[in-house]
């Protein structure tokens, strides 16, 4: 189901990184996220609610800025 807060989620299982893009355009990468957590997130009936309960404040993260994208 589409989220009103989250535009896109991408998961890198090798690095265990979860990339979250919000409808505002801001993008964050969350570190050391287990694959099971991503699976539950991707199938959640409310991605915004799941994010607030299970991701936000649970994992180290950084905001992805234009500078970070160019350095990657």
Coordinates of C-alpha atoms in Angstrom, one line a residue:
X1 CA 0.0 0.0 0.0
X2 CA 1.4 3.5 -0.9
X3 CA 2.5 5.6 2.0
X4 CA 1.7 9.2 2.5
X5 CA 5.1 9.8 4.2
X6 CA 7.5 7.4 2.5
X7 CA 8.2 7.5 -1.2
X8 CA 10.7 4.6 -1.5
X9 CA 12.6 2.1 0.4
X10 CA 15.7 0.2 -0.8
X11 CA 17.6 -2.5 1.0
X12 CA 21.2 -3.5 0.5
X13 CA 21.5 -7.0 2.1
X14 CA 25.3 -7.1 1.7
X15 CA 25.9 -4.0 3.8
X16 CA 22.6 -4.3 5.8
X17 CA 21.7 -0.7 4.8
X18 CA 18.1 0.5 4.5
X19 CA 17.6 3.6 2.3
X20 CA 14.4 5.5 3.0
X21 CA 13.2 8.4 0.8
X22 CA 10.4 10.5 2.2
X23 CA 7.8 12.3 0.1
X24 CA 9.6 15.5 1.1
X25 CA 12.6 14.4 -0.9
X26 CA 14.8 13.9 2.2
X27 CA 16.7 10.6 2.1
X28 CA 18.3 8.6 5.0
X29 CA 20.3 5.5 5.2
X30 CA 20.0 3.3 8.3
X31 CA 22.8 0.9 9.2
X32 CA 22.9 -2.7 10.3
X33 CA 19.2 -3.3 9.6
X34 CA 18.4 -7.1 9.6
X35 CA 16.9 -8.5 6.4
X36 CA 13.9 -9.7 8.4
X37 CA 13.2 -6.1 9.5
X38 CA 13.3 -4.9 5.9
X39 CA 11.0 -7.7 4.8
X40 CA 8.5 -6.7 7.5
X41 CA 8.8 -3.0 6.6
X42 CA 8.2 -3.7 2.9
X43 CA 5.1 -5.7 3.6
X44 CA 3.7 -3.5 6.4
X45 CA 0.1 -2.2 5.8
X46 CA 1.3 1.2 7.1
X47 CA 4.9 1.9 6.2
X48 CA 4.9 5.2 8.0
X49 CA 3.6 3.6 11.2
X50 CA 6.1 0.7 10.9
X51 CA 8.9 3.2 10.3
X52 CA 8.0 5.2 13.4
X53 CA 7.7 2.1 15.6
X54 CA 10.5 -0.2 14.3
X55 CA 13.1 1.9 12.4
X56 CA 13.3 5.5 13.7
X57 CA 15.4 5.8 16.8
X58 CA 16.3 2.1 16.6
X59 CA 19.3 2.2 14.2
X60 CA 22.2 4.5 13.5
X61 CA 21.6 6.6 10.4
X62 CA 22.7 9.6 8.4
X63 CA 20.9 11.9 6.0
X64 CA 21.9 11.4 2.4
X65 CA 22.8 14.8 0.9
X66 CA 23.9 15.9 -2.5
X67 CA 27.5 15.8 -1.3
X68 CA 27.1 12.2 0.0
X69 CA 25.6 11.1 -3.3
X70 CA 28.5 12.6 -5.3
X71 CA 31.1 10.9 -3.1
X72 CA 29.5 7.5 -3.5

